[in-house]
Coordinates of C-alpha atoms in Angstrom, one line a residue:
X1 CA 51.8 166.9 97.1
X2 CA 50.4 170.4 97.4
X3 CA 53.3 173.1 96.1
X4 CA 52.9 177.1 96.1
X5 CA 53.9 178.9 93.7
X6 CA 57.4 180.2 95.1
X7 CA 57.9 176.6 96.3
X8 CA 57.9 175.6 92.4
X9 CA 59.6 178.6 91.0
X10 CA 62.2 178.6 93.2
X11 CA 65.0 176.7 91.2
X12 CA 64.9 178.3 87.5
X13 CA 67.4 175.4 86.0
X14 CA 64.9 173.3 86.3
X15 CA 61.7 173.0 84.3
X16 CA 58.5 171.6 85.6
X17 CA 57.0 168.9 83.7
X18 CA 53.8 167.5 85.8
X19 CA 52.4 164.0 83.6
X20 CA 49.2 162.9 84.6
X21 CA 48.8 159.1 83.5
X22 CA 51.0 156.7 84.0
X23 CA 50.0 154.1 81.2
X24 CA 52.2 153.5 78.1
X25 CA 52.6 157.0 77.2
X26 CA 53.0 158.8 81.0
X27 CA 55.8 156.1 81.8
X28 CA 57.4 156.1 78.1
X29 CA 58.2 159.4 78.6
X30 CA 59.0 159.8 82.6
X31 CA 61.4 157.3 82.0
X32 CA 63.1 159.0 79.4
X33 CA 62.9 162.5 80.9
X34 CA 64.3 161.6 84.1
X35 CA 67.5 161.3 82.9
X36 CA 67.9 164.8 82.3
X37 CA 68.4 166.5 85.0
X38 CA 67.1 169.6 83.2
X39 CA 63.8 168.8 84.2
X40 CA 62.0 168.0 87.5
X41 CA 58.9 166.0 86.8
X42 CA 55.8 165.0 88.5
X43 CA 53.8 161.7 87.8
X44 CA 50.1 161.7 88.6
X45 CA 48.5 158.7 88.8
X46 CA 45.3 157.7 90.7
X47 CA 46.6 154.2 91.2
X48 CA 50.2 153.9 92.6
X49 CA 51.3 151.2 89.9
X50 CA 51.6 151.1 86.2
X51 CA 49.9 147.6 84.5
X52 CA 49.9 146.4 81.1
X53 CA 46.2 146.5 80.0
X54 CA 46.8 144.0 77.1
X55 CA 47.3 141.0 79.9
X56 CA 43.8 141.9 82.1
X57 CA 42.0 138.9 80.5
X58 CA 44.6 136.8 81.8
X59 CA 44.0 138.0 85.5
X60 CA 40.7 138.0 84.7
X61 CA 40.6 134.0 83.6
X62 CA 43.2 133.1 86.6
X63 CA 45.8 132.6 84.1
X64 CA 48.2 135.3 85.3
X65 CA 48.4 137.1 88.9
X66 CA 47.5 141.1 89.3
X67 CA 51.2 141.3 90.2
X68 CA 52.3 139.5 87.1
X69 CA 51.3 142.7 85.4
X70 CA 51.9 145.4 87.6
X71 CA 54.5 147.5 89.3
X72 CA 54.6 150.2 91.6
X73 CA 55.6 153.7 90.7
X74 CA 57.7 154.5 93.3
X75 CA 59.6 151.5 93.3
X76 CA 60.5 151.8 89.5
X77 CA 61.2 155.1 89.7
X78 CA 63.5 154.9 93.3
X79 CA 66.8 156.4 91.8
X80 CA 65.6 158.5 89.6
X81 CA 66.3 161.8 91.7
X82 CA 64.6 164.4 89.7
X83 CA 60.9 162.3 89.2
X84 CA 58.4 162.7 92.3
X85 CA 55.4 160.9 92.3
X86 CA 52.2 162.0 93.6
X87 CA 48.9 159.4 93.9
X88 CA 45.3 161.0 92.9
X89 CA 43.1 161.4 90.3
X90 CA 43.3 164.8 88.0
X91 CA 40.6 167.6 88.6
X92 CA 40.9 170.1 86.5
X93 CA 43.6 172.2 84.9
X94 CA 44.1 176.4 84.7
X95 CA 45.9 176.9 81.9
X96 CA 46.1 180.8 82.2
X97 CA 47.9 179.8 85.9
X98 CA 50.1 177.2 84.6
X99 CA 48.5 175.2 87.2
X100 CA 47.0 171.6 87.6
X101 CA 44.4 170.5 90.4
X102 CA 44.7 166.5 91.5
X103 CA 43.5 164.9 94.5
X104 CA 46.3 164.9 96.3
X105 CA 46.8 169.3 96.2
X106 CA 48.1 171.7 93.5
X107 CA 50.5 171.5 90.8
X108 CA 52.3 174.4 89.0
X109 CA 53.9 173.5 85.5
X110 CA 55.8 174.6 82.8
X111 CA 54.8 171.9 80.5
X112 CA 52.4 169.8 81.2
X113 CA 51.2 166.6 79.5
X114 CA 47.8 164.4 79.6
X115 CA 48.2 160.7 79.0
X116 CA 45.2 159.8 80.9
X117 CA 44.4 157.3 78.1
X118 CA 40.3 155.9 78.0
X119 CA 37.6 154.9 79.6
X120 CA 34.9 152.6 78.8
X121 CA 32.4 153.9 76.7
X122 CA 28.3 152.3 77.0
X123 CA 26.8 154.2 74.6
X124 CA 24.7 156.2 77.0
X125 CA 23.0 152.4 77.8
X126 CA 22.7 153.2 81.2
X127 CA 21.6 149.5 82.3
X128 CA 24.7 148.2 80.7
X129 CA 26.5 150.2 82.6
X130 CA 25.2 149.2 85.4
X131 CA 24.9 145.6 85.0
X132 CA 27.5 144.6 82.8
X133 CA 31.5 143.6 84.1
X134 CA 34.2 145.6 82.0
X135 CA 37.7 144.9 81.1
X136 CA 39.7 148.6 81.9
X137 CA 41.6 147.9 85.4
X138 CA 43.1 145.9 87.4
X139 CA 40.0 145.8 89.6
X140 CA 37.7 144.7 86.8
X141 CA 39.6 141.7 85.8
X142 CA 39.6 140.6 89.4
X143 CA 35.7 141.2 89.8
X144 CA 34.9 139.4 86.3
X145 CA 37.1 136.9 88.1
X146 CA 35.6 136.3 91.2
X147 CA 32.3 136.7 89.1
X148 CA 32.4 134.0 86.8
X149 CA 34.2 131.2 89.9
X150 CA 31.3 132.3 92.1
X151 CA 29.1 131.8 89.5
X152 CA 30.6 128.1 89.2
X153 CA 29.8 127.6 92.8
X154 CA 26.5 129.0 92.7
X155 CA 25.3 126.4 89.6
X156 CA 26.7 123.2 91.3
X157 CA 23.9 124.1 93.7
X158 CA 21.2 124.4 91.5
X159 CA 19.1 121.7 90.0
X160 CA 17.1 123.5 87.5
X161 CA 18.7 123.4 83.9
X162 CA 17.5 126.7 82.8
X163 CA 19.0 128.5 85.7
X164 CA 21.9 127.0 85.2
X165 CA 21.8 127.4 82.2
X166 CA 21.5 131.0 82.6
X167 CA 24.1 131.6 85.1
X168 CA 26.6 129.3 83.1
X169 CA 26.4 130.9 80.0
X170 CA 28.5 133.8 79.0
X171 CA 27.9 136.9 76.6
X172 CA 31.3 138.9 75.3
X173 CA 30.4 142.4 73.7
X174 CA 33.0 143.4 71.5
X175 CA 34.9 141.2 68.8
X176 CA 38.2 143.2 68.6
X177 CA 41.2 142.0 69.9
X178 CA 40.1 142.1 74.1
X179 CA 36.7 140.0 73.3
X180 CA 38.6 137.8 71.2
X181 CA 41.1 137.0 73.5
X182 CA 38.9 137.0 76.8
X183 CA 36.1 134.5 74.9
X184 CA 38.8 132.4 73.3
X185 CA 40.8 132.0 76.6
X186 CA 36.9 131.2 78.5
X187 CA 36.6 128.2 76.2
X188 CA 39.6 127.3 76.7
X189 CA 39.1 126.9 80.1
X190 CA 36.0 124.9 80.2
X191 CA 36.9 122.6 77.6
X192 CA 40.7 121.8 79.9
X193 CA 39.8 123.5 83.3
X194 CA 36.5 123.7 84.3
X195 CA 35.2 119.7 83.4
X196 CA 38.1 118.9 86.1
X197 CA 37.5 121.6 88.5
X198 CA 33.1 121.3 88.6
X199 CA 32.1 117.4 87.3
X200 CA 29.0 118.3 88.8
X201 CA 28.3 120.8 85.3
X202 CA 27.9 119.0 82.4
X203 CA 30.1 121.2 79.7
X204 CA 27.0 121.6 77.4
X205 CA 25.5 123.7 79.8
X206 CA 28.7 126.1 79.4
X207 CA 27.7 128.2 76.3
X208 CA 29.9 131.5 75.6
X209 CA 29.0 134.3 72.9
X210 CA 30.9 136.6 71.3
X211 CA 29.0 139.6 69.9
X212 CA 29.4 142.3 67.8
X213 CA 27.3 145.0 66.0
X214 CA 29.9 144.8 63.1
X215 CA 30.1 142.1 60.3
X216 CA 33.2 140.7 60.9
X217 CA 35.7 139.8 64.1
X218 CA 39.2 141.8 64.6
X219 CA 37.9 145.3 62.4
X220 CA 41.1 146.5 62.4
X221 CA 43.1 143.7 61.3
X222 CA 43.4 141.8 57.5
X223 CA 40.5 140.1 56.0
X224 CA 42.6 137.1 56.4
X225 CA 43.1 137.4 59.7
X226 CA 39.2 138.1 60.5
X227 CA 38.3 134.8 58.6
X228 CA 41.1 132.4 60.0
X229 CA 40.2 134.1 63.3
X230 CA 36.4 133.6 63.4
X231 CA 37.2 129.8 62.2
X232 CA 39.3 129.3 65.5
X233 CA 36.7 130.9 67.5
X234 CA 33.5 128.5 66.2
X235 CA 35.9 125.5 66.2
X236 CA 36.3 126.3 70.0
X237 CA 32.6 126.2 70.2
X238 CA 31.6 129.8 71.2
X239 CA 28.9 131.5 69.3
X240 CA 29.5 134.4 66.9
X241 CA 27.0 136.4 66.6
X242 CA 27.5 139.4 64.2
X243 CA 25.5 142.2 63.0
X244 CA 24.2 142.2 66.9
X245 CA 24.2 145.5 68.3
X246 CA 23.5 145.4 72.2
X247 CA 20.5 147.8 72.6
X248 CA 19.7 147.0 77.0
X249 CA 20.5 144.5 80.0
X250 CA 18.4 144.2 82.2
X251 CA 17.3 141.6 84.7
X252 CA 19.8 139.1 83.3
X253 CA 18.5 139.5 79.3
X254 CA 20.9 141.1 76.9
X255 CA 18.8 142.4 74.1
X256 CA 19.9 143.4 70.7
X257 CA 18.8 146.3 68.3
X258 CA 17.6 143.3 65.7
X259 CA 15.0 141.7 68.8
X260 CA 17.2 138.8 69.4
X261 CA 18.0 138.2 73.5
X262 CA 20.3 135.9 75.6
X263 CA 19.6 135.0 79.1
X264 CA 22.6 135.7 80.9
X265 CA 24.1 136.6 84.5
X266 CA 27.8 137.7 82.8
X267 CA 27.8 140.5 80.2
X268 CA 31.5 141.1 79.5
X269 CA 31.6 144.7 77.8
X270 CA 34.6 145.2 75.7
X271 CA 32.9 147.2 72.9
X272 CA 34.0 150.8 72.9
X273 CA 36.2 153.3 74.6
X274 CA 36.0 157.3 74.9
X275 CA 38.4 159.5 75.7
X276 CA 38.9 160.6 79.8
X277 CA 37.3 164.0 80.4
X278 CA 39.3 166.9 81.4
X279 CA 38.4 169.4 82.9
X280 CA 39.9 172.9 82.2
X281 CA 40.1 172.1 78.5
X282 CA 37.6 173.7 75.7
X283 CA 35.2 171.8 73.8
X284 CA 36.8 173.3 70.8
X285 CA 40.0 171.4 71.7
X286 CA 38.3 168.4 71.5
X287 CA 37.5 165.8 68.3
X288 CA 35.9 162.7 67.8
X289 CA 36.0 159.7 70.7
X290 CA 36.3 163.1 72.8
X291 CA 39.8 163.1 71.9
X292 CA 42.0 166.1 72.2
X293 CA 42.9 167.8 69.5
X294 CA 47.0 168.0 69.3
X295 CA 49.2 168.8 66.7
X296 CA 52.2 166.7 65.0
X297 CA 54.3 167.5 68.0
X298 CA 51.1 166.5 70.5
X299 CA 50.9 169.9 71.4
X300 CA 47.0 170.7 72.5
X301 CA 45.3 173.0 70.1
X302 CA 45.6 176.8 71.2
X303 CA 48.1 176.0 74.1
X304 CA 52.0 175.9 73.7
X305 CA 52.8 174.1 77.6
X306 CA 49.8 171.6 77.4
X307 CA 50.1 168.1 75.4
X308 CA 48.1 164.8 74.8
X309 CA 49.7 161.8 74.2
X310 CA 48.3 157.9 73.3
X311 CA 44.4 157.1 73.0
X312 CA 43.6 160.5 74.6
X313 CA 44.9 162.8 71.3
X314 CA 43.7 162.9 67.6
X315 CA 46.6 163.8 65.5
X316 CA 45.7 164.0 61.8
X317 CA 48.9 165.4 60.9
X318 CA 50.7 162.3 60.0
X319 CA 50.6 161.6 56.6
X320 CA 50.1 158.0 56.8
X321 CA 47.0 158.6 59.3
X322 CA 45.2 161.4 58.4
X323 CA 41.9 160.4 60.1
X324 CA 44.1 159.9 63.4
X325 CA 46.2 157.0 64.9
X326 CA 44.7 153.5 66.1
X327 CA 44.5 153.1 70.1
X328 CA 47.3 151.1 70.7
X329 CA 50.0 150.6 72.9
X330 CA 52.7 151.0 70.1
X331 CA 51.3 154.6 69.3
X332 CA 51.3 155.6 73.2
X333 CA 54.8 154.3 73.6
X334 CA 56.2 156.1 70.5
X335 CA 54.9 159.7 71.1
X336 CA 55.9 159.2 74.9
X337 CA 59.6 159.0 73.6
X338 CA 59.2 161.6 71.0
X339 CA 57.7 164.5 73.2
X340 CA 60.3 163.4 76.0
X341 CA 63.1 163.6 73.2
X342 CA 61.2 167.4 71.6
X343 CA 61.5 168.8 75.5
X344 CA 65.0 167.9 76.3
X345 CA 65.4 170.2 72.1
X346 CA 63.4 172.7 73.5
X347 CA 65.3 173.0 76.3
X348 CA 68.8 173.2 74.3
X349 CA 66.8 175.6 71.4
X350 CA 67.0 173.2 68.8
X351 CA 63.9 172.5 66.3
X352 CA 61.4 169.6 67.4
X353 CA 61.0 166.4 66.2
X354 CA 57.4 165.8 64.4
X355 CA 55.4 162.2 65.2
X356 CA 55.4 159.9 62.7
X357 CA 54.2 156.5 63.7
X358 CA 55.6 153.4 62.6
X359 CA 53.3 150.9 62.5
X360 CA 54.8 147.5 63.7
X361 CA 52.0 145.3 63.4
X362 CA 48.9 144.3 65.1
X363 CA 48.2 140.7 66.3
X364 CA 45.5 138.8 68.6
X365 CA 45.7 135.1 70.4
X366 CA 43.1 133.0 70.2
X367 CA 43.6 130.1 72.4
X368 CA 46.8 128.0 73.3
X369 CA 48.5 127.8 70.2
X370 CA 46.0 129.8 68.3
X371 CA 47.1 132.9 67.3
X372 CA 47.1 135.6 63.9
X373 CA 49.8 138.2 63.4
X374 CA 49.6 141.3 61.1
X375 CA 53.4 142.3 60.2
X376 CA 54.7 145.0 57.7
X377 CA 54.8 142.8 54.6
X378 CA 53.8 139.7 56.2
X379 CA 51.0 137.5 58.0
X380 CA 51.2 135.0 60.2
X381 CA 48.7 131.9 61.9
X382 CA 48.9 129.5 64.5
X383 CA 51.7 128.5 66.8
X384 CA 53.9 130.8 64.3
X385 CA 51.6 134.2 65.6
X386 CA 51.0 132.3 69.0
X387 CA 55.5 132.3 69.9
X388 CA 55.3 136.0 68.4
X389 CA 52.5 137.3 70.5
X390 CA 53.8 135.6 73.3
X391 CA 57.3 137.4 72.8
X392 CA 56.2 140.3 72.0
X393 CA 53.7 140.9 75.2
X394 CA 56.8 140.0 77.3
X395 CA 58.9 141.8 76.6
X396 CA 56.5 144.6 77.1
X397 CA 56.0 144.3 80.8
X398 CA 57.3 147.3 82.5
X399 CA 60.5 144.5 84.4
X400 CA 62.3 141.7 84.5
X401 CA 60.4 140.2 87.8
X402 CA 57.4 140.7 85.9
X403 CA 58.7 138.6 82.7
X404 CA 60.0 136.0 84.6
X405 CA 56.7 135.4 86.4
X406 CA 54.6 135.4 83.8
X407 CA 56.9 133.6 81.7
X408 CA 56.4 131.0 84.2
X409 CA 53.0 131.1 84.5
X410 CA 52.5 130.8 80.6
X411 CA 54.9 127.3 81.0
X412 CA 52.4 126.1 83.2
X413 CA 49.7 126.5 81.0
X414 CA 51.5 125.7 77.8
X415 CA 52.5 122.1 79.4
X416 CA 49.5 121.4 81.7
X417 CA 47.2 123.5 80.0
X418 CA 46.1 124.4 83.6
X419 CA 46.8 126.9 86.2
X420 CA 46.5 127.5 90.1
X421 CA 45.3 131.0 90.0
X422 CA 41.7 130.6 90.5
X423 CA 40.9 132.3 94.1
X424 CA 37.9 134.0 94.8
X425 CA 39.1 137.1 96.8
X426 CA 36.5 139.0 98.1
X427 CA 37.7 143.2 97.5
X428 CA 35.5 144.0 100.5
X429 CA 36.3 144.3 104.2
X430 CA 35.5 141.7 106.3
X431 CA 32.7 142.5 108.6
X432 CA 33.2 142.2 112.1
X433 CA 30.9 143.2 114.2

């Protein structure tokens, strides 16, 4: 969508609000703002669906369908009137034009507001990058997945052990909440799945690590709920290896900064993020993690029509955070609905609404059943943490299709502890000539 000047300005009633991201934050608040009809609004996405990033494992371990955790734009936003969509990734911004360049053509703005969220950040390990799988899209959980099932195939053809043995085993970088979920859901798997699926592959041959250049599993959760959780994990059988900083990858050895290696064909990296570049923005705007500087009403530092919301701002203005707000859905979801509600004051000259956070808990699954919560005031384990999580993640997805299939889906594998999800589906074009 490519719009002149004139073509923008020509109805003054409305304001122009362009959002580019449509993750937790981008969607939080187009959904709000579209129902004012104040404002006419412009999502910019460079997919043309919204997912829910705490579910990729799932698709990734052929628990869960791609579709089970995604929706398309323009078919939740159909009768919202005053909210285009417009598919392409940002370029840059020109502030001092009120103007936005995407893919898809120009953009003028009133306000305009960056929820572009994170991407995965290697350290500046460039054969990491290259060689490892990573856990940010939809298309990575989809290539992990066809990864580790051809991988499967491949080793019921081979006869020598330490081959096998090499392709077989499995190296997670990153104990936080995605590692612990993605290794504890792999066990899983090849202690219920994967003896029934390949009897050719004995299931000692299956060894998974999880890896982590801090001391202790789940960083930002309770020291009870690191201990319980690294318990579960060894009583699943996968090695925890802490105090192991990754230092290279390279021709199927993952090396560490304290000389230790693993020979492995499947380095899962889920052990940093960094904030999306922008381009247009100042390098004085910007803090640590690359995040943008933004003050307690996300507004970007020295600009009154830009903002940041979710893992892409540093807001040290909230009391209760003063070194910044944790990357998580819950933070991205409240300041979507508080910027949404500070426009629609704007608009009617009232005085804005300042973020505070409120901090609803943080929790991580294990394995079927095995589970640790972090509540307010409370702290839960085990089937207890494993119903909450469960609740809590559907009722997240973005519709009701969406909770009803993966409620379904999560039936299955509560009752069979199984699943019929594991295709290998080749992203490429058939050739065929």
């Amino acid at each position: 969508m490519s719009l002149s000047r004139g073509q923008n300005r020509k109805n003054m009633d409305f304001r122009k609000v362009v959002i580019i991201g449509g993750g937790f934050a981008g969607i939080n608040l187009a959904q709000k703002l579209s129902k004012n009809k104040q404002f006419q609004i412009t999502l910019v996405d460079k997919n043309n669906y919204n997912f829910f990033p705490p579910l990729l494992y799932q698709v990734a371990t052929g628990f869960l369908e791609a579709s089970n955790i995604s929706y398309p734009f323009r078919k939740f936003f159909q009768d919202s009137q005053n909210l285009h969509f417009s598919l392409g990734a940002f370029l840059e911004v020109f502030p001092e034009e009120k103007r936005v360049s995407t893919e898809s053509g120009d953009l003028y703005y009133d306000y305009l507001v960056f929820a572009t969220g994170t991407e995965t950040n290697y350290f500046g390990m460039e054969n990491v990058k290259k060689n490892s799988v990573p856990m940010k899209t939809v298309q990575d959980a989809l290539a992990l997945r066809n990864h580790i099932l051809m991988n499967k195939e491949r080793a019921t053809k081979i006869t020598d052990l330490n081959e096998r043995k090499k392709i077989l085993s499995i190296v997670v970088a990153g104990a936080g909440p995605t590692g612990v979920e993605v290794s504890g859901m792999l066990a899983e798997m090849h202690k219920k799945i994967f003896k029934k699926d390949y009897p050719e592959l004995n299931r000692e041959e299956v060894q998974i690590y999880l890896v982590d250049a801090l001391p202790v599993v789940l960083n930002p959760m309770s020291k009870k709920s690191q201990e319980q959780t690294l318990e579960e994990l060894k009583e699943l059988g996968i090695n925890v290896l802490l105090d192991h900083a990754v230092s290279d990858y390279v021709d199927g050895i993952v090396s560490f900064k304290n000389g230790k290696k693993i020979e492995t064909e499947t380095l899962i990296w889920t052990s940093g993020v960094t904030a999306t570049a922008l381009p247009g923005i100042p390098k004085e705007a910007l803090g640590r993690g690359k995040r943008v500087i933004v003050d307690a009403y996300n507004r970007v530092m020295g600009y009154d029509h830009i903002y940041a919301l979710g893992d892409i701002c540093l807001m040290t203005t909230d009391e209760k955070f003063p070194d910044g707000h944790p990357q998580l859905a819950q933070v991205a979801i409240q300041q979507g609905r508080n910027l949404a509600e500070n426009l629609v004051r704007i608009a009617e000259n009232k005085e804005q609404k300042p973020f505070k956070y409120t901090d609803k808990g943080t929790m991580a699954i294990i394995g079927i059943n095995k589970a640790v919560a972090d509540l307010p005031g409370l702290h839960f384990k085990g089937f207890i943490a494993y119903f909450l999580w469960l609740v809590v993640h559907l009722f997240s997805l973005i519709r009701y299709r969406n909770q009803v299939k993966t409620l379904y889906n999560w039936m299955v594998l509560f009752f069979t502890r199984d699943q019929s999800l594991r295709f290998i589906l080749d992203a490429k074009p058939e050739n065929k000539g």
